[in-house]
PDB file of C-alpha atoms in Angstrom:
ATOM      1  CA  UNK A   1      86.062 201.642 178.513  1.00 42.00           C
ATOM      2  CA  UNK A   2      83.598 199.996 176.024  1.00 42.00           C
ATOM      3  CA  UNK A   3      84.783 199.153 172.785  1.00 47.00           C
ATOM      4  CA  UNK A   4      83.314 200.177 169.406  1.00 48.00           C
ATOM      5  CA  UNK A   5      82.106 197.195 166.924  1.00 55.00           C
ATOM      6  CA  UNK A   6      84.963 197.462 164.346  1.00 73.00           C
ATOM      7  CA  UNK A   7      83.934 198.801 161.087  1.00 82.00           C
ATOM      8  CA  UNK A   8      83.223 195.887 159.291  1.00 85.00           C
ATOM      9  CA  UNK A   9      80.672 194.392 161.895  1.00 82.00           C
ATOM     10  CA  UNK A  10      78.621 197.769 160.913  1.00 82.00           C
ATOM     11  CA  UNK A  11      78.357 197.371 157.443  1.00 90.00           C
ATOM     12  CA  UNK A  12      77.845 194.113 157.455  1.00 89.00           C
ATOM     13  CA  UNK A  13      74.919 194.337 160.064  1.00 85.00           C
ATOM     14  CA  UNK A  14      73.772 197.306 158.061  1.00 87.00           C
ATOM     15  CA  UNK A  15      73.999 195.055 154.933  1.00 91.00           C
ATOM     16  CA  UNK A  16      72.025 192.532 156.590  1.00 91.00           C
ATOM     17  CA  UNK A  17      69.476 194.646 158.029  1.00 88.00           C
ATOM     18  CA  UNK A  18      68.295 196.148 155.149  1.00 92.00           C
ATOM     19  CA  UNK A  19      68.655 192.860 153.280  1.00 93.00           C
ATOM     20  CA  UNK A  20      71.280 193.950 151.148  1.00 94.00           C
ATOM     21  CA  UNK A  21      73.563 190.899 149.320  1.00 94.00           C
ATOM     22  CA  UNK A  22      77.016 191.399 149.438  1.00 94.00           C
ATOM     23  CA  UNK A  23      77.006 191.779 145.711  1.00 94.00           C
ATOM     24  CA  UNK A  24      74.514 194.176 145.253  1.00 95.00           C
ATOM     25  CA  UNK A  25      76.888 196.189 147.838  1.00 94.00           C
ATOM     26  CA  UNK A  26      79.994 195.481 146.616  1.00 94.00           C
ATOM     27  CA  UNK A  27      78.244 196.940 142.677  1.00 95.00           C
ATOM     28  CA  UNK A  28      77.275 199.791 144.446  1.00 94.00           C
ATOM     29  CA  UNK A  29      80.311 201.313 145.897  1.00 94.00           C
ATOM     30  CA  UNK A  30      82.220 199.967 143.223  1.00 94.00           C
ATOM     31  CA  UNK A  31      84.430 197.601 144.640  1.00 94.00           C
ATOM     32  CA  UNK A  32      84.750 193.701 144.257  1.00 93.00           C
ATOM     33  CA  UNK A  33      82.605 191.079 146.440  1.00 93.00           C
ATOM     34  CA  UNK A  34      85.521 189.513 147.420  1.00 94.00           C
ATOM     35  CA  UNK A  35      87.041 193.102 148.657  1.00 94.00           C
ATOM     36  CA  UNK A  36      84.067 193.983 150.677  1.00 93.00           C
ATOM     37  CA  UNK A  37      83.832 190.282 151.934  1.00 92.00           C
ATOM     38  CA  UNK A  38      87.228 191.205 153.166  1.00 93.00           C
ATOM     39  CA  UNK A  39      86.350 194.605 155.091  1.00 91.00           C
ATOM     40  CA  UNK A  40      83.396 192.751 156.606  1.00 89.00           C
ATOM     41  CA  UNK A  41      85.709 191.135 158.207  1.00 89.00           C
ATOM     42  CA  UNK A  42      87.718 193.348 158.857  1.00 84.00           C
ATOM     43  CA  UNK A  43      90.762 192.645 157.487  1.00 89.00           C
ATOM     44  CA  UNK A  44      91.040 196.062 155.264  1.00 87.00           C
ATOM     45  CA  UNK A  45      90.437 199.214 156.351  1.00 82.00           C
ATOM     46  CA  UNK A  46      88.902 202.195 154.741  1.00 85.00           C
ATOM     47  CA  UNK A  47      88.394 205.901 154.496  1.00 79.00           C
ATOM     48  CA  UNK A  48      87.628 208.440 152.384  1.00 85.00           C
ATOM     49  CA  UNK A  49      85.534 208.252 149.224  1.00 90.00           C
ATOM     50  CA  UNK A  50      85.161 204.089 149.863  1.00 91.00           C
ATOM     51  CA  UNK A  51      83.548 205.084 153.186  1.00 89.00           C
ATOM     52  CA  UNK A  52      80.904 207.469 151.393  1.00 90.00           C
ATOM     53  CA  UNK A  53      80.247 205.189 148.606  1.00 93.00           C
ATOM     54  CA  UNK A  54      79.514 202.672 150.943  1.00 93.00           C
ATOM     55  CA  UNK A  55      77.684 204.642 153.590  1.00 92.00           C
ATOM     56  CA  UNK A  56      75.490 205.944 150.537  1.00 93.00           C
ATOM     57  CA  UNK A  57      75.104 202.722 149.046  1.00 94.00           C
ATOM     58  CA  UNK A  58      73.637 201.726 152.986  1.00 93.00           C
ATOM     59  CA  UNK A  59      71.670 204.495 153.342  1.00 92.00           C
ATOM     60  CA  UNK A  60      73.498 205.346 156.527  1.00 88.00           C
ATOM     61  CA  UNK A  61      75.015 208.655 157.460  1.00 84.00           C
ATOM     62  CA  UNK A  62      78.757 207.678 157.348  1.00 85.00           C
ATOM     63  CA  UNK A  63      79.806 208.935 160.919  1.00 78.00           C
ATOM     64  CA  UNK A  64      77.493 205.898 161.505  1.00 77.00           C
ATOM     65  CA  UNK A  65      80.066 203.547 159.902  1.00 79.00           C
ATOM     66  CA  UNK A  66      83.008 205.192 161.042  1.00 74.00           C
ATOM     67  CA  UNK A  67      82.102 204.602 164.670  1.00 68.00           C
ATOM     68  CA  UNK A  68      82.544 208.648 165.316  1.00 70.00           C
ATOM     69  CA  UNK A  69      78.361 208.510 166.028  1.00 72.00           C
ATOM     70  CA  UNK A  70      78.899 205.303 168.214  1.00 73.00           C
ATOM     71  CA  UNK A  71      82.053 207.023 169.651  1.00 77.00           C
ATOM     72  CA  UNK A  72      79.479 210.122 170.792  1.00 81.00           C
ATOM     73  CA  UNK A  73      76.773 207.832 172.167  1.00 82.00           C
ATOM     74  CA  UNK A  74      79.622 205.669 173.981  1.00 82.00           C
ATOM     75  CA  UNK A  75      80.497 208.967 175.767  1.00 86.00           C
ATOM     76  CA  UNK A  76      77.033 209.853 176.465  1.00 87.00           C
ATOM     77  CA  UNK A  77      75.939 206.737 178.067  1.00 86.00           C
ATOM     78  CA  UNK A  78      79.713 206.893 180.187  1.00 87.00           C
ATOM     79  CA  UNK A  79      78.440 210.234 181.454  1.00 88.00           C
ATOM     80  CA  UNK A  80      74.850 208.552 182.614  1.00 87.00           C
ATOM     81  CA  UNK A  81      76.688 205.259 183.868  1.00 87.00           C
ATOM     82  CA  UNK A  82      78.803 208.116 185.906  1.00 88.00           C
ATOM     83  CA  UNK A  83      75.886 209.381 187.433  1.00 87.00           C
ATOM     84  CA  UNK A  84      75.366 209.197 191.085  1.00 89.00           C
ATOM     85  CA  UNK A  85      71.814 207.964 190.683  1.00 85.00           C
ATOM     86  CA  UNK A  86      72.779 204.894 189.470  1.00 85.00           C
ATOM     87  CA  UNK A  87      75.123 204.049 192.528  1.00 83.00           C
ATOM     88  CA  UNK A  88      72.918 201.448 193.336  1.00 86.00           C
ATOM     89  CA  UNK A  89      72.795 200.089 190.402  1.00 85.00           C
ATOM     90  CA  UNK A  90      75.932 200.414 188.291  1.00 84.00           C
ATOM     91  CA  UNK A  91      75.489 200.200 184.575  1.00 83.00           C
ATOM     92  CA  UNK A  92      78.743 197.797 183.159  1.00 83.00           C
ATOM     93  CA  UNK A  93      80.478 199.651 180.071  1.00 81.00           C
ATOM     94  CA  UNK A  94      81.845 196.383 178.722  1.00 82.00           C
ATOM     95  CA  UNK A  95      78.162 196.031 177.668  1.00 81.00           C
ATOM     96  CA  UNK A  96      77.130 199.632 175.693  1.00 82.00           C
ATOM     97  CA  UNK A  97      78.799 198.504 172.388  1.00 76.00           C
ATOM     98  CA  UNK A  98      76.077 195.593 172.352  1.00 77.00           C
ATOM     99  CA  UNK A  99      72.986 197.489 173.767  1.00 79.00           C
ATOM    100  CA  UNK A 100      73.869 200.032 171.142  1.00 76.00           C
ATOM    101  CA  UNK A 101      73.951 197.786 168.155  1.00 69.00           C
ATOM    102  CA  UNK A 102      70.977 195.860 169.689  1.00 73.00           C
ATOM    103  CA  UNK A 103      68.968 198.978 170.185  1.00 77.00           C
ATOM    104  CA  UNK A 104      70.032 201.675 168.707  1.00 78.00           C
ATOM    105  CA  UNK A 105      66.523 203.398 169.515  1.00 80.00           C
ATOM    106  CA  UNK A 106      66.276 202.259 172.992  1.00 85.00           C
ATOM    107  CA  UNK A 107      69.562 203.762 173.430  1.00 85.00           C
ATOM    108  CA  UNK A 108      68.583 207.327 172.083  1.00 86.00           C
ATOM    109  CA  UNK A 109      65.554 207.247 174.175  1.00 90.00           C
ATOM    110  CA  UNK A 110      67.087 206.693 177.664  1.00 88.00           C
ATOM    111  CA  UNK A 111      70.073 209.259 176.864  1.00 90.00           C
ATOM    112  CA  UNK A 112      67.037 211.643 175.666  1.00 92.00           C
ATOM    113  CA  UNK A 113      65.145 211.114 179.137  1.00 92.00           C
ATOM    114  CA  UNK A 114      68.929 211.262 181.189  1.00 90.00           C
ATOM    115  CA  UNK A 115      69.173 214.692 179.218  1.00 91.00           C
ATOM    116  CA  UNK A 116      65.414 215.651 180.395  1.00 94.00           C
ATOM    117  CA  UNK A 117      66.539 214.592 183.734  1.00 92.00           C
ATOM    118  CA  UNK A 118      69.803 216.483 183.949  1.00 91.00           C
ATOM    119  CA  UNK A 119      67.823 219.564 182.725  1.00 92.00           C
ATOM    120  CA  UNK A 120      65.059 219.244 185.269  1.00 93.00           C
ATOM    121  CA  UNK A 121      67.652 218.783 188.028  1.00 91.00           C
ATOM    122  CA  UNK A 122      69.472 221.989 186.500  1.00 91.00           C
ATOM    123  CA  UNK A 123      66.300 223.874 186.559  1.00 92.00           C
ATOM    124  CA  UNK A 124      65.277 222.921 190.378  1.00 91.00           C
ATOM    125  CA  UNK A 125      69.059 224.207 191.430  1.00 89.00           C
ATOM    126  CA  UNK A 126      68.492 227.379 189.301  1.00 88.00           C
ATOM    127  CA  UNK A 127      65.106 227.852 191.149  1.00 83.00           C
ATOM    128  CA  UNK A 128      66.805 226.764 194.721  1.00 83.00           C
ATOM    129  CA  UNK A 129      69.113 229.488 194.015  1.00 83.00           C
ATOM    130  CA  UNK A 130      67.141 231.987 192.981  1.00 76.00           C
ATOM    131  CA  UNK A 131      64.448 231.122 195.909  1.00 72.00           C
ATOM    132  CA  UNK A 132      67.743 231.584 198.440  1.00 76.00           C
ATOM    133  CA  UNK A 133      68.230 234.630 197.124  1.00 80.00           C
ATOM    134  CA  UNK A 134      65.664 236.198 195.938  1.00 78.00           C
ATOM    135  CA  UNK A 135      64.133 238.588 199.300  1.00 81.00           C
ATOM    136  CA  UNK A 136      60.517 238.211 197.661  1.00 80.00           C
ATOM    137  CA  UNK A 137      59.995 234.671 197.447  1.00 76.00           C
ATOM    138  CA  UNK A 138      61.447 234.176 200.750  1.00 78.00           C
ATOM    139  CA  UNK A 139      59.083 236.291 202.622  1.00 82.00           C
ATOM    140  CA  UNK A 140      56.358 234.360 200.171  1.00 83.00           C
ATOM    141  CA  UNK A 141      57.513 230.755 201.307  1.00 81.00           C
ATOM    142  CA  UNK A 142      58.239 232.042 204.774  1.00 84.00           C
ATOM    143  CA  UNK A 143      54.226 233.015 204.922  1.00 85.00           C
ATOM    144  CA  UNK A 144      52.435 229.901 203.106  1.00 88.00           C
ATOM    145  CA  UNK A 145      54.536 227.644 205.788  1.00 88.00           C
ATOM    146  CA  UNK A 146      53.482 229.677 208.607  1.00 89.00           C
ATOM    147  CA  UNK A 147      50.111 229.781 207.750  1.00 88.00           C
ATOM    148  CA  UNK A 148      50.208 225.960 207.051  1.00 90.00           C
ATOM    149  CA  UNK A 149      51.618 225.203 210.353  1.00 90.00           C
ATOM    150  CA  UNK A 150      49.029 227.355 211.868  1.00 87.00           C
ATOM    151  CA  UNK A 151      46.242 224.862 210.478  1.00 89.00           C
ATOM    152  CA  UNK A 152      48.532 221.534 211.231  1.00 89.00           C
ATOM    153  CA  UNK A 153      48.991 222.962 214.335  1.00 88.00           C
ATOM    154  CA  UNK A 154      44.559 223.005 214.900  1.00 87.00           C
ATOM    155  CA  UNK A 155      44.312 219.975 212.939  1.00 87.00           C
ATOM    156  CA  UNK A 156      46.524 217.860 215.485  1.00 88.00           C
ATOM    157  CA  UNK A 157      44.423 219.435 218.260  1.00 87.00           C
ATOM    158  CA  UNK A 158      41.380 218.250 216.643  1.00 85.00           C
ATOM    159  CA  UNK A 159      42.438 214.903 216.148  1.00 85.00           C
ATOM    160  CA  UNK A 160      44.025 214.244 219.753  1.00 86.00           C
ATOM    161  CA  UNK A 161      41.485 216.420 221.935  1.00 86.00           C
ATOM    162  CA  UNK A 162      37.957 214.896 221.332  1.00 84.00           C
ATOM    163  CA  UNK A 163      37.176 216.592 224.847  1.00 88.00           C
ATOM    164  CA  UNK A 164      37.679 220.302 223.931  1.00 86.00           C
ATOM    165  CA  UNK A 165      35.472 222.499 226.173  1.00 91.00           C
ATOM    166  CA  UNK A 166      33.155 223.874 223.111  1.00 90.00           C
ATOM    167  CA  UNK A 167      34.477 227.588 223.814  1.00 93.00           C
ATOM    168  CA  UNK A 168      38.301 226.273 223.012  1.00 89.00           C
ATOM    169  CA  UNK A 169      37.095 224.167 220.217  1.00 88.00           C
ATOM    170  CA  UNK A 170      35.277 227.057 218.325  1.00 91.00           C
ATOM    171  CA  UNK A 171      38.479 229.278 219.427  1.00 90.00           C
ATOM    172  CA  UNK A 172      40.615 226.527 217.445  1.00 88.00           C
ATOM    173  CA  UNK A 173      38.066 226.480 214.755  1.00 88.00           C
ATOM    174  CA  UNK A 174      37.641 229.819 214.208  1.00 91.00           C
ATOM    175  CA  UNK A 175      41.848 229.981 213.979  1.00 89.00           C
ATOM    176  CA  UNK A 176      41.541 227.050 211.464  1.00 88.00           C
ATOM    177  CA  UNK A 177      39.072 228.814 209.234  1.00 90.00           C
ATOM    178  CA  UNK A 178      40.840 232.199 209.334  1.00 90.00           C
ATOM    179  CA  UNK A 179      44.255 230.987 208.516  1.00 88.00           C
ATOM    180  CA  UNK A 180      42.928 228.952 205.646  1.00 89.00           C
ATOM    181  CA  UNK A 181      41.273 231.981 204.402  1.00 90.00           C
ATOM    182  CA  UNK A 182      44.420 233.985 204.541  1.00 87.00           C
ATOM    183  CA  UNK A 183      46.453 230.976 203.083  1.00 86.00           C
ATOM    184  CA  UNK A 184      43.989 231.143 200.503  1.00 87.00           C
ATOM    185  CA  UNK A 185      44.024 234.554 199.884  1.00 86.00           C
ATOM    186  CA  UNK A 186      47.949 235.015 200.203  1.00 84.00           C
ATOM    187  CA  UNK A 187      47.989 232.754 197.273  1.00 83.00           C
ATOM    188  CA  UNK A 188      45.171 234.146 195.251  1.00 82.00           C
ATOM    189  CA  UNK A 189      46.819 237.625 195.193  1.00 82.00           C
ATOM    190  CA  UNK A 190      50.398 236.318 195.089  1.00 78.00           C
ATOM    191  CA  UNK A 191      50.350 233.479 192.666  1.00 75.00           C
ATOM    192  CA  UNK A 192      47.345 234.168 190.702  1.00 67.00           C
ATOM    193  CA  UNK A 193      45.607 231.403 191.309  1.00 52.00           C
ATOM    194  CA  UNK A 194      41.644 230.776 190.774  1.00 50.00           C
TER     195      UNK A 194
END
């Protein structure tokens, strides 16, 4: 499993990123230079109303500094690395902890298109399901690939018999133009389409 940046890595990137001294920090939450200087490195832990002041002070949300946001997106990316789509390429979870503190964005944006994905695939099962089931849309597929095999079916003739007698090739034509009309029709009526 992928470890989380310990706590003092995040504020001090967070520090840094918003260009932030250590001092100006350190006034803010109310603490000494020399303390914070020693949680960015994480040799003291905190909690409670130090973690606010300081998540405050960084403009941050402080599940961001806690690591319980990183924790979630940790688990979210395991789920996509789990994923049998990317059996042929398989994602290595010794590396999320960096990709998410190198692009935090990036990050939300490809677990926002694996959810959109996910959903999609959900939503073609539902559908499957409901086709296999459903007596109406069976008898509605069962006709449209009938009638399309009908004008395959004349198509191939056309293409591999250039010596059709002309009283089999109007036969075959006339059965090409009257099972595209019905096609046509089937789905006007059926699928209201223009």
């Amino acid at each position: 499993m992928a470890r989380q940046a310990p706590i003092g890595h995040r504020i001090r990137g967070r520090r840094k990123d918003i260009s932030m001294t250590q001092t100006s920090l350190a006034n803010a939450a109310g603490i000494s230079a020399s303390y914070l200087n020693l949680i960015e490195h994480n040799r003291r832990a905190i909690g409670g109303a130090l973690l606010l002041r300081l998540a405050e002070a960084l403009q941050i949300h402080p599940s961001t500094l806690s690591g319980s946001e990183e924790s979630r997106v940790l688990a979210d990316l395991g789920e996509l690395a789990a994923d049998p789509v990317f059996g042929d390429t398989p994602l290595d979870r010794n590396e999320f902890s960096s990709v998410i503190s190198a692009g935090p964005g990036m990050v939300n944006a490809l677990l926002a298109l694996y959810r959109a994905y996910r959903s999609a695939l959900d939503d073609v099962d539902m559908m499957s399901e409901r086709l296999s089931h459903d007596p109406y849309l069976t008898e509605a597929s069962h006709s449209i690939l009938t009638r399309i095999t009908s004008i395959r079916t004349v198509a191939e003739i056309f293409e591999h018999y250039d010596d059709l007698p002309p009283v089999q090739r109007a036969r075959f034509n006339a059965t090409l133009v009257r099972e595209s009309e019905r096609l046509a029709e089937f789905c006007h009526r059926n699928f209201q389409l223009s």
